[in-house]
RNA sequence: GCGGGGUUAGUGAAGCGGUCAAACACAGCAGACUGUAAAUCUGCCCUCUCCGAGUUCGUAGGUUCGAAUCCUACACCCCGCA
């Protein structure tokens, strides 16, 4: 068992574990909200902590563009910069290969992006991404991979993306070793390698083997929730469940719908991140008991005095903010509404994870 | 009182003889968002028995094959001069 992770010996199904990072221990399974630009949108770090969150993500691509890793380094590193002492994980920028597909060009060396804001040319490669992530000062970092959509068009590129992801994985690992060789084991960040392979089970299984063989600290599952159906995603998660290395943490990238999160945890996933709780919140939708979705902007809530969810212990529900109040704040465009519902939605996912940890 | 301008769907505002149930914006209603170019985007938004039909563009007449668009009268609003 790794010095950084311990979990139940069970290899299939939900499991409880402890991940040890240089910024503290993380109990798994755990949901990690995305703070892409250094902050979970609309929330203070204190509000994030109030939801039970243990790890917050930040994004390499976005922070590299603005304000730049040198500025953040100068300001004391990501923790000081973002006013967060607890663990921070940075994503590599690989997802932007997918989400910014219209303004990027992939080559073997790396990916060239056009900054959507300034038009500047941005270059990201495995080496560059690792350098930025380490410079930022994240406690857990992710290998730079090649992400394809799983819509009808993207599926044709699965094999190519799989192959490139693994050629790049070696470069990610080499650069990581180079930059961390002088760090003490307790002081170095943890590296997650990413498994790809689209909806091809053979590729997925081999991808997982390659990630395991690369010696990384954790295994990330990428390339899901990018256009495939829910059934296809679940099928793949179910398939992969038997092939994970029991000694390493498994991080499912980008999944955060409550039903999907449950399914993932029940199939051996330890960590998940997603923009859904905060984005949905800003757009006026909240999850309530039973994984139901509530559109708080609906007219029927205009005079509803009740909280978002009677059985919720989040700060928003506990304080008694009514659906009628929240609907009004949404209708008048007051950002407070998005903040209050973000707290609720993140808490909703954290509570699911806590329940699993308490049951196991 | 005289001269000029105006009156369009919930609001603002295009249209100025046919392709107009009428651009566009806002408001309203519903929905979508899964490693955040997302406080964004999509649909609906006169009525109905809603793949079609029926009533609209201050009111009432008129011209025309055909009018929100032209003419006449009236009503109301705005600006000048009295």
Short mmCIF file of C-alpha atoms (C1' of nucleotides) in Angstrom, two decimals:
data_model
loop_
_atom_site.label_atom_id
_atom_site.label_comp_id
_atom_site.label_asym_id
_atom_site.label_seq_id
_atom_site.Cartn_x
_atom_site.Cartn_y
_atom_site.Cartn_z
CA UNK A 1 0.00 0.00 0.00
CA UNK A 2 1.21 3.46 -0.91
CA UNK A 3 2.48 5.79 1.76
CA UNK A 4 0.01 8.32 0.43
CA UNK A 5 -3.14 6.26 0.33
CA UNK A 6 -4.84 3.56 2.35
CA UNK A 7 -8.19 1.97 1.71
CA UNK A 8 -10.26 -1.11 2.35
CA UNK A 9 -8.85 -4.19 0.69
CA UNK A 10 -12.04 -4.57 -1.30
CA UNK A 11 -11.24 -4.04 -4.94
CA UNK A 12 -14.71 -3.74 -6.37
CA UNK A 13 -17.45 -1.44 -5.19
CA UNK A 14 -17.56 1.45 -2.80
CA UNK A 15 -14.65 1.83 -0.43
CA UNK A 16 -13.46 4.14 2.27
CA UNK A 17 -9.95 5.49 2.21
CA UNK A 18 -7.51 8.09 3.41
CA UNK A 19 -5.36 10.10 1.09
CA UNK A 20 -2.37 11.84 2.61
CA UNK A 21 -1.22 15.02 0.91
CA UNK A 22 1.34 17.53 2.00
CA UNK A 23 -1.51 19.91 2.87
CA UNK A 24 -3.38 17.38 4.95
CA UNK A 25 -5.38 14.19 4.90
CA UNK A 26 -8.41 13.64 2.71
CA UNK A 27 -11.10 11.13 3.55
CA UNK A 28 -12.55 9.33 0.57
CA UNK A 29 -14.87 9.08 -1.20
CA UNK A 30 -14.91 12.81 -1.64
CA UNK A 31 -16.38 15.40 -3.95
CA UNK A 32 -14.13 18.29 -4.94
CA UNK A 33 -15.68 21.47 -6.35
CA UNK A 34 -13.98 23.32 -9.16
CA UNK A 35 -12.41 26.68 -8.43
CA UNK A 36 -11.08 27.04 -11.94
CA UNK A 37 -9.64 30.52 -11.59
CA UNK A 38 -8.56 30.13 -8.02
CA UNK A 39 -11.96 30.48 -6.40
CA UNK A 40 -15.09 28.39 -6.40
CA UNK A 41 -17.32 30.80 -8.29
CA UNK A 42 -19.30 33.14 -6.03
CA UNK A 43 -18.04 31.55 -2.80
CA UNK A 44 -15.54 32.66 -0.19
CA UNK A 45 -13.04 30.00 0.95
CA UNK A 46 -14.82 30.01 4.29
CA UNK A 47 -18.13 29.23 2.64
CA UNK A 48 -16.48 26.40 0.73
CA UNK A 49 -15.16 24.92 3.96
CA UNK A 50 -18.60 25.17 5.54
CA UNK A 51 -19.90 22.64 3.04
CA UNK A 52 -17.50 19.94 4.17
CA UNK A 53 -15.28 20.18 1.11
CA UNK A 54 -11.79 18.76 1.64
CA UNK A 55 -10.17 19.47 -1.72
CA UNK A 56 -10.68 22.30 -4.18
CA UNK A 57 -9.58 22.20 -7.80
CA UNK A 58 -7.93 24.96 -9.78
CA UNK A 59 -7.10 25.00 -13.47
CA UNK A 60 -3.68 25.13 -15.03
CA UNK A 61 -4.79 26.59 -18.34
CA UNK A 62 -6.86 29.40 -16.86
CA UNK A 63 -4.40 30.39 -14.17
CA UNK A 64 -1.54 30.29 -16.65
CA UNK A 65 -3.41 32.77 -18.85
CA UNK A 66 -4.38 34.96 -15.98
CA UNK A 67 -2.72 36.04 -13.76
CA UNK A 68 0.09 33.62 -14.64
CA UNK A 69 1.94 31.16 -12.40
CA UNK A 70 4.77 33.64 -11.80
CA UNK A 71 2.40 36.15 -10.26
CA UNK A 72 0.84 33.48 -8.09
CA UNK A 73 4.27 32.21 -7.08
CA UNK A 74 5.30 35.73 -6.19
CA UNK A 75 2.17 36.09 -4.07
CA UNK A 76 3.17 33.06 -2.05
CA UNK A 77 1.75 30.19 -4.09
CA UNK A 78 -1.74 28.93 -4.69
CA UNK A 79 -2.58 28.36 -1.03
CA UNK A 80 -1.69 31.84 0.08
CA UNK A 81 -3.02 33.36 -3.12
CA UNK A 82 -6.40 31.64 -2.84
CA UNK A 83 -6.52 31.87 0.95
CA UNK A 84 -6.85 28.16 1.37
CA UNK A 85 -4.69 26.02 3.65
CA UNK A 86 -6.31 22.68 2.91
CA UNK A 87 -5.47 20.53 -0.13
CA UNK A 88 -5.65 21.97 -3.63
CA UNK A 89 -5.59 19.92 -6.80
CA UNK A 90 -4.87 21.43 -10.17
CA UNK A 91 -6.22 20.06 -13.39
CA UNK A 92 -3.71 19.95 -16.22
CA UNK A 93 -5.41 21.91 -18.97
CA UNK A 94 -6.11 18.71 -20.85
CA UNK A 95 -9.82 19.31 -20.63
CA UNK A 96 -9.36 22.56 -22.55
CA UNK A 97 -8.09 20.49 -25.48
CA UNK A 98 -11.69 19.30 -25.60
CA UNK A 99 -13.65 22.34 -24.44
CA UNK A 100 -11.70 24.83 -26.54
CA UNK A 101 -11.49 22.52 -29.54
CA UNK A 102 -12.37 25.35 -31.93
CA UNK A 103 -9.38 27.46 -30.99
CA UNK A 104 -6.65 24.92 -30.50
CA UNK A 105 -4.26 22.86 -32.58
CA UNK A 106 -2.81 19.55 -31.44
CA UNK A 107 0.68 18.47 -32.39
CA UNK A 108 2.90 15.76 -30.95
CA UNK A 109 4.93 18.30 -29.02
CA UNK A 110 1.88 19.87 -27.42
CA UNK A 111 -1.21 21.97 -27.99
CA UNK A 112 -1.38 25.53 -29.25
CA UNK A 113 -4.36 27.56 -28.05
CA UNK A 114 -5.51 31.00 -28.94
CA UNK A 115 -6.40 32.92 -25.80
CA UNK A 116 -10.12 33.59 -26.24
CA UNK A 117 -9.73 36.89 -24.43
CA UNK A 118 -6.60 38.43 -25.92
CA UNK A 119 -5.97 36.39 -29.06
CA UNK A 120 -2.51 35.53 -27.74
CA UNK A 121 -1.01 32.18 -28.64
CA UNK A 122 -0.70 29.82 -25.69
CA UNK A 123 1.32 26.63 -25.79
CA UNK A 124 0.73 23.76 -23.42
CA UNK A 125 2.59 20.46 -23.37
CA UNK A 126 3.06 17.71 -20.80
CA UNK A 127 6.28 19.35 -19.59
CA UNK A 128 4.78 22.83 -19.57
CA UNK A 129 1.66 21.74 -17.71
CA UNK A 130 3.66 19.94 -15.01
CA UNK A 131 5.98 22.93 -14.66
CA UNK A 132 3.05 25.29 -14.23
CA UNK A 133 1.26 23.05 -11.74
CA UNK A 134 4.34 22.65 -9.60
CA UNK A 135 5.09 26.35 -9.83
CA UNK A 136 1.53 27.12 -8.73
CA UNK A 137 2.09 24.97 -5.67
CA UNK A 138 -0.75 22.47 -5.96
CA UNK A 139 -0.76 19.43 -3.66
CA UNK A 140 -2.13 17.10 -6.28
CA UNK A 141 -1.57 17.52 -9.96
CA UNK A 142 -2.82 15.81 -13.10
CA UNK A 143 -0.99 14.66 -16.21
CA UNK A 144 -1.66 16.62 -19.37
CA UNK A 145 -3.76 14.41 -21.65
CA UNK A 146 -5.58 14.49 -24.95
CA UNK A 147 -9.34 14.66 -24.42
CA UNK A 148 -11.86 13.97 -27.17
CA UNK A 149 -15.59 14.45 -27.27
CA UNK A 150 -17.75 11.35 -27.27
CA UNK A 151 -20.28 12.78 -29.65
CA UNK A 152 -20.60 11.28 -33.13
CA UNK A 153 -17.71 13.30 -34.51
CA UNK A 154 -15.29 12.91 -31.63
CA UNK A 155 -15.57 9.14 -31.38
CA UNK A 156 -13.46 8.78 -34.48
CA UNK A 157 -10.48 10.27 -32.67
CA UNK A 158 -10.58 7.94 -29.66
CA UNK A 159 -7.67 5.76 -30.69
CA UNK A 160 -5.49 8.72 -31.59
CA UNK A 161 -6.23 10.47 -28.28
CA UNK A 162 -5.56 7.29 -26.35
CA UNK A 163 -2.20 6.80 -27.99
CA UNK A 164 -1.13 10.39 -27.59
CA UNK A 165 -2.28 10.47 -23.98
CA UNK A 166 0.11 7.63 -23.22
CA UNK A 167 3.04 8.98 -25.14
CA UNK A 168 2.46 12.17 -23.21
CA UNK A 169 2.06 10.32 -19.93
CA UNK A 170 5.69 9.24 -20.08
CA UNK A 171 6.72 12.84 -20.63
CA UNK A 172 4.48 14.00 -17.78
CA UNK A 173 6.08 11.49 -15.44
CA UNK A 174 9.62 12.31 -16.55
CA UNK A 175 9.08 16.02 -16.03
CA UNK A 176 7.41 15.39 -12.69
CA UNK A 177 10.35 13.29 -11.50
CA UNK A 178 12.81 15.89 -12.69
CA UNK A 179 11.07 18.70 -10.81
CA UNK A 180 10.35 16.78 -7.61
CA UNK A 181 13.58 14.77 -7.21
CA UNK A 182 14.92 17.11 -4.55
CA UNK A 183 11.70 17.24 -2.57
CA UNK A 184 11.19 15.15 0.53
CA UNK A 185 8.48 12.49 0.18
CA UNK A 186 6.24 14.39 2.57
CA UNK A 187 6.69 17.64 0.70
CA UNK A 188 6.10 16.67 -2.86
CA UNK A 189 2.77 16.92 -4.65
CA UNK A 190 1.02 13.78 -5.86
CA UNK A 191 0.70 13.02 -9.54
CA UNK A 192 -2.38 11.54 -11.15
CA UNK A 193 -2.08 9.86 -14.52
CA UNK A 194 -5.11 9.90 -16.78
CA UNK A 195 -6.69 6.89 -18.45
CA UNK A 196 -8.48 7.50 -21.73
CA UNK A 197 -9.95 5.20 -24.37
CA UNK A 198 -13.39 6.63 -25.02
CA UNK A 199 -16.04 3.93 -25.06
CA UNK A 200 -13.66 1.23 -26.23
CA UNK A 201 -13.33 -1.26 -23.37
CA UNK A 202 -10.15 -2.84 -24.65
CA UNK A 203 -8.50 0.57 -24.95
CA UNK A 204 -9.76 1.58 -21.53
CA UNK A 205 -8.37 -1.53 -19.89
CA UNK A 206 -5.01 -1.11 -21.57
CA UNK A 207 -5.01 2.57 -20.71
CA UNK A 208 -5.53 1.71 -17.07
CA UNK A 209 -2.65 -0.77 -17.19
CA UNK A 210 -0.37 1.83 -18.70
CA UNK A 211 -1.28 4.37 -16.06
CA UNK A 212 -0.64 1.80 -13.33
CA UNK A 213 2.68 0.89 -14.88
CA UNK A 214 3.81 4.50 -15.09
CA UNK A 215 4.24 4.70 -11.35
CA UNK A 216 1.95 7.66 -10.74
CA UNK A 217 0.42 8.20 -7.30
CA UNK A 218 -3.18 8.16 -8.45
CA UNK A 219 -5.34 7.08 -11.34
CA UNK A 220 -7.66 9.55 -13.01
CA UNK A 221 -10.44 8.48 -15.35
CA UNK A 222 -10.78 11.03 -18.10
CA UNK A 223 -12.79 11.36 -21.25
CA UNK A 224 -16.16 10.59 -19.71
CA UNK A 225 -19.14 12.94 -19.37
CA UNK A 226 -18.10 14.51 -22.66
CA UNK A 227 -21.11 13.78 -24.83
CA UNK A 228 -21.82 10.09 -24.34
CA UNK A 229 -25.08 8.84 -22.86
CA UNK A 230 -25.42 8.19 -19.17
CA UNK A 231 -25.85 4.49 -19.86
CA UNK A 232 -22.59 4.41 -21.83
CA UNK A 233 -20.73 6.16 -19.04
CA UNK A 234 -22.13 3.85 -16.38
CA UNK A 235 -21.35 0.82 -18.47
CA UNK A 236 -17.74 1.90 -18.71
CA UNK A 237 -17.44 2.66 -14.99
CA UNK A 238 -18.86 -0.74 -14.21
CA UNK A 239 -16.41 -2.38 -16.55
CA UNK A 240 -13.39 -0.51 -15.19
CA UNK A 241 -14.25 -1.34 -11.58
CA UNK A 242 -12.55 -4.72 -11.72
CA UNK A 243 -9.27 -3.42 -13.11
CA UNK A 244 -8.22 -0.71 -10.68
CA UNK A 245 -5.11 -0.99 -8.60
CA UNK A 246 -6.47 -1.27 -5.03
CA UNK A 247 -3.48 0.59 -3.64
CA UNK A 248 -4.04 3.85 -5.45
CA UNK A 249 -6.75 6.50 -5.32
CA UNK A 250 -9.09 6.73 -8.31
CA UNK A 251 -10.24 10.08 -9.46
CA UNK A 252 -13.16 10.34 -11.88
CA UNK A 253 -12.74 13.62 -13.70
CA UNK A 254 -15.71 15.84 -14.31
CA UNK A 255 -18.60 13.89 -12.88
CA UNK A 256 -20.93 15.42 -10.35
CA UNK A 257 -24.53 14.69 -11.10
CA UNK A 258 -25.76 13.03 -7.87
CA UNK A 259 -26.89 9.84 -9.58
CA UNK A 260 -23.61 9.56 -11.49
CA UNK A 261 -21.60 10.30 -8.38
CA UNK A 262 -23.36 7.49 -6.50
CA UNK A 263 -22.83 5.12 -9.38
CA UNK A 264 -19.16 6.04 -9.59
CA UNK A 265 -18.53 5.64 -5.86
CA UNK A 266 -20.31 2.30 -5.89
CA UNK A 267 -17.93 1.24 -8.61
CA UNK A 268 -14.76 2.07 -6.78
CA UNK A 269 -14.23 5.78 -7.43
CA UNK A 270 -12.65 7.71 -4.55
CA UNK A 271 -12.58 11.29 -5.81
CA UNK A 272 -14.70 13.36 -8.18
CA UNK A 273 -14.80 16.93 -9.31
CA UNK A 274 -17.44 18.78 -11.26
CA UNK A 275 -18.69 22.24 -12.14
CA UNK A 276 -22.29 21.09 -12.00
CA UNK A 277 -23.19 21.99 -8.40
CA UNK A 278 -21.97 25.56 -8.80
CA UNK A 279 -23.02 26.14 -12.39
CA UNK A 280 -26.48 24.74 -11.82
CA UNK A 281 -26.72 26.84 -8.68
CA UNK A 282 -25.93 30.04 -10.54
CA UNK A 283 -28.52 29.03 -13.11
CA UNK A 284 -31.16 28.53 -10.46
CA UNK A 285 -31.39 24.79 -10.00
CA UNK A 286 -30.84 22.90 -6.77
CA UNK A 287 -30.79 19.23 -5.85
CA UNK A 288 -33.09 17.99 -3.15
CA UNK A 289 -33.58 14.66 -1.39
CA UNK A 290 -33.99 11.82 -3.81
CA UNK A 291 -31.61 13.47 -6.28
CA UNK A 292 -34.51 15.51 -7.60
CA UNK A 293 -33.87 18.76 -9.38
CA UNK A 294 -35.69 21.94 -8.36
CA UNK A 295 -35.86 24.98 -10.62
CA UNK A 296 -35.95 27.72 -8.04
CA UNK A 297 -36.84 30.33 -10.63
CA UNK A 298 -40.18 28.64 -11.29
CA UNK A 299 -43.24 30.74 -10.64
CA UNK A 300 -44.65 28.17 -8.26
CA UNK A 301 -41.96 29.01 -5.70
CA UNK A 302 -42.73 32.73 -5.64
CA UNK A 303 -44.59 32.48 -2.34
CA UNK A 304 -42.93 29.33 -1.02
CA UNK A 305 -41.75 29.97 2.53
CA UNK A 306 -39.89 26.69 2.89
CA UNK A 307 -36.15 26.10 2.53
CA UNK A 308 -34.66 24.50 -0.59
CA UNK A 309 -34.74 21.11 1.15
CA UNK A 310 -36.29 20.39 4.56
CA UNK A 311 -33.80 17.66 5.31
CA UNK A 312 -30.69 19.62 4.32
CA UNK A 313 -28.08 20.77 6.84
CA UNK A 314 -26.26 23.23 4.57
CA UNK A 315 -25.70 26.77 5.76
CA UNK A 316 -28.32 28.12 3.37
CA UNK A 317 -31.11 25.77 4.46
CA UNK A 318 -30.08 25.95 8.11
CA UNK A 319 -30.30 29.73 8.03
CA UNK A 320 -33.83 29.46 6.71
CA UNK A 321 -33.53 31.17 3.33
CA UNK A 322 -36.87 30.52 1.66
CA UNK A 323 -37.50 29.37 -1.87
CA UNK A 324 -39.52 32.53 -2.35
CA UNK A 325 -36.57 34.69 -1.32
CA UNK A 326 -34.16 32.77 -3.53
CA UNK A 327 -36.52 32.91 -6.50
CA UNK A 328 -36.80 36.65 -6.06
CA UNK A 329 -33.05 37.16 -5.88
CA UNK A 330 -32.63 35.06 -9.02
CA UNK A 331 -35.31 37.04 -10.84
CA UNK A 332 -33.69 40.36 -10.03
CA UNK A 333 -30.25 39.09 -10.95
CA UNK A 334 -28.78 39.29 -7.48
CA UNK A 335 -25.61 37.11 -7.33
CA UNK A 336 -26.37 36.21 -3.71
CA UNK A 337 -28.89 33.68 -5.00
CA UNK A 338 -26.18 31.77 -6.87
CA UNK A 339 -23.95 31.86 -3.82
CA UNK A 340 -26.59 30.50 -1.48
CA UNK A 341 -27.59 27.72 -3.84
CA UNK A 342 -23.95 26.85 -4.58
CA UNK A 343 -23.46 26.25 -0.87
CA UNK A 344 -26.50 24.02 -0.89
CA UNK A 345 -25.57 22.03 -3.99
CA UNK A 346 -21.99 21.41 -2.92
CA UNK A 347 -23.20 20.35 0.48
CA UNK A 348 -25.66 18.01 -1.21
CA UNK A 349 -22.80 16.14 -2.91
CA UNK A 350 -20.57 16.23 0.15
CA UNK A 351 -23.33 14.70 2.20
CA UNK A 352 -23.66 11.84 -0.26
CA UNK A 353 -19.92 11.19 0.14
CA UNK A 354 -20.13 11.49 3.92
CA UNK A 355 -22.96 9.00 3.99
CA UNK A 356 -20.87 6.49 2.07
CA UNK A 357 -17.92 7.05 4.40
CA UNK A 358 -20.12 6.57 7.44
CA UNK A 359 -21.70 3.41 6.10
CA UNK A 360 -18.49 1.72 5.02
"C1'" G B 1 -57.44 78.36 -31.86
"C1'" C B 2 -53.40 77.66 -35.79
"C1'" G B 3 -49.04 74.85 -37.55
"C1'" G B 4 -46.04 70.45 -37.01
"C1'" G B 5 -45.03 65.51 -34.99
"C1'" G B 6 -47.00 61.12 -32.98
"C1'" U B 7 -50.49 56.74 -31.53
"C1'" U B 8 -47.74 49.05 -33.52
"C1'" A B 9 -48.37 42.82 -29.42
"C1'" G B 10 -46.97 43.30 -21.34
"C1'" U B 11 -43.10 47.53 -22.06
"C1'" G B 12 -39.70 50.07 -25.43
"C1'" A B 13 -39.22 50.06 -30.55
"C1'" A B 14 -38.77 48.56 -36.15
"C1'" G B 15 -41.99 48.31 -40.27
"C1'" C B 16 -44.25 52.80 -44.27
"C1'" G B 17 -49.05 49.07 -50.43
"C1'" G B 18 -48.27 42.51 -51.14
"C1'" U B 19 -42.88 37.90 -48.99
"C1'" C B 20 -46.56 40.96 -41.63
"C1'" A B 21 -49.09 37.75 -36.47
"C1'" A B 22 -45.64 41.90 -37.50
"C1'" A B 23 -37.85 42.64 -36.82
"C1'" C B 24 -35.25 43.60 -32.36
"C1'" A B 25 -34.64 44.47 -27.05
"C1'" C B 26 -36.56 43.95 -22.26
"C1'" A B 27 -40.05 41.71 -19.10
"C1'" G B 28 -42.70 36.92 -18.64
"C1'" C B 29 -42.93 31.25 -18.88
"C1'" A B 30 -40.42 26.58 -19.34
"C1'" G B 31 -36.00 23.80 -20.10
"C1'" A B 32 -30.71 22.53 -20.66
"C1'" C B 33 -26.11 22.54 -18.25
"C1'" U B 34 -21.14 16.67 -15.78
"C1'" G B 35 -11.88 17.62 -15.51
"C1'" U B 36 -16.04 26.12 -16.22
"C1'" A B 37 -14.63 30.88 -22.92
"C1'" A B 38 -21.19 29.25 -19.05
"C1'" A B 39 -24.37 34.93 -13.32
"C1'" U B 40 -24.67 31.13 -19.87
"C1'" C B 41 -27.53 28.97 -23.63
"C1'" U B 42 -32.23 27.07 -25.90
"C1'" G B 43 -37.51 27.10 -26.76
"C1'" C B 44 -42.21 29.55 -26.07
"C1'" C B 45 -44.25 34.31 -25.58
"C1'" C B 46 -52.34 37.61 -29.80
"C1'" U B 47 -56.30 33.57 -29.72
"C1'" C B 48 -57.89 28.66 -30.98
"C1'" U B 49 -60.18 22.43 -31.86
"C1'" C B 50 -52.22 25.09 -32.71
"C1'" C B 51 -48.20 20.57 -39.25
"C1'" G B 52 -53.88 24.44 -39.78
"C1'" A B 53 -57.32 28.45 -38.72
"C1'" G B 54 -59.09 33.05 -36.68
"C1'" U B 55 -58.79 38.06 -34.89
"C1'" U B 56 -54.70 42.38 -34.68
"C1'" C B 57 -51.04 47.48 -35.61
"C1'" G B 58 -55.70 54.55 -31.46
"C1'" U B 59 -61.32 54.63 -33.30
"C1'" A B 60 -64.71 54.85 -37.54
"C1'" G B 61 -65.12 55.05 -42.60
"C1'" G B 62 -62.84 55.00 -47.56
"C1'" U B 63 -59.26 53.92 -51.88
"C1'" U B 64 -57.16 49.20 -53.74
"C1'" C B 65 -57.23 42.62 -56.40
"C1'" G B 66 -54.57 43.51 -51.68
"C1'" A B 67 -53.44 48.28 -46.15
"C1'" A B 68 -49.93 48.31 -39.95
"C1'" U B 69 -48.40 50.89 -44.45
"C1'" C B 70 -52.48 55.60 -48.82
"C1'" C B 71 -57.00 59.11 -47.99
"C1'" U B 72 -60.94 61.36 -44.64
"C1'" A B 73 -63.04 62.31 -39.94
"C1'" C B 74 -62.72 61.77 -34.81
"C1'" A B 75 -60.03 60.81 -30.02
"C1'" C B 76 -55.75 61.25 -27.18
"C1'" C B 77 -50.35 62.70 -26.49
"C1'" C B 78 -45.97 65.89 -27.61
"C1'" C B 79 -43.56 70.47 -29.67
"C1'" G B 80 -43.94 75.44 -31.50
"C1'" C B 81 -47.05 80.02 -32.33
"C1'" A B 82 -51.02 82.41 -30.17
#
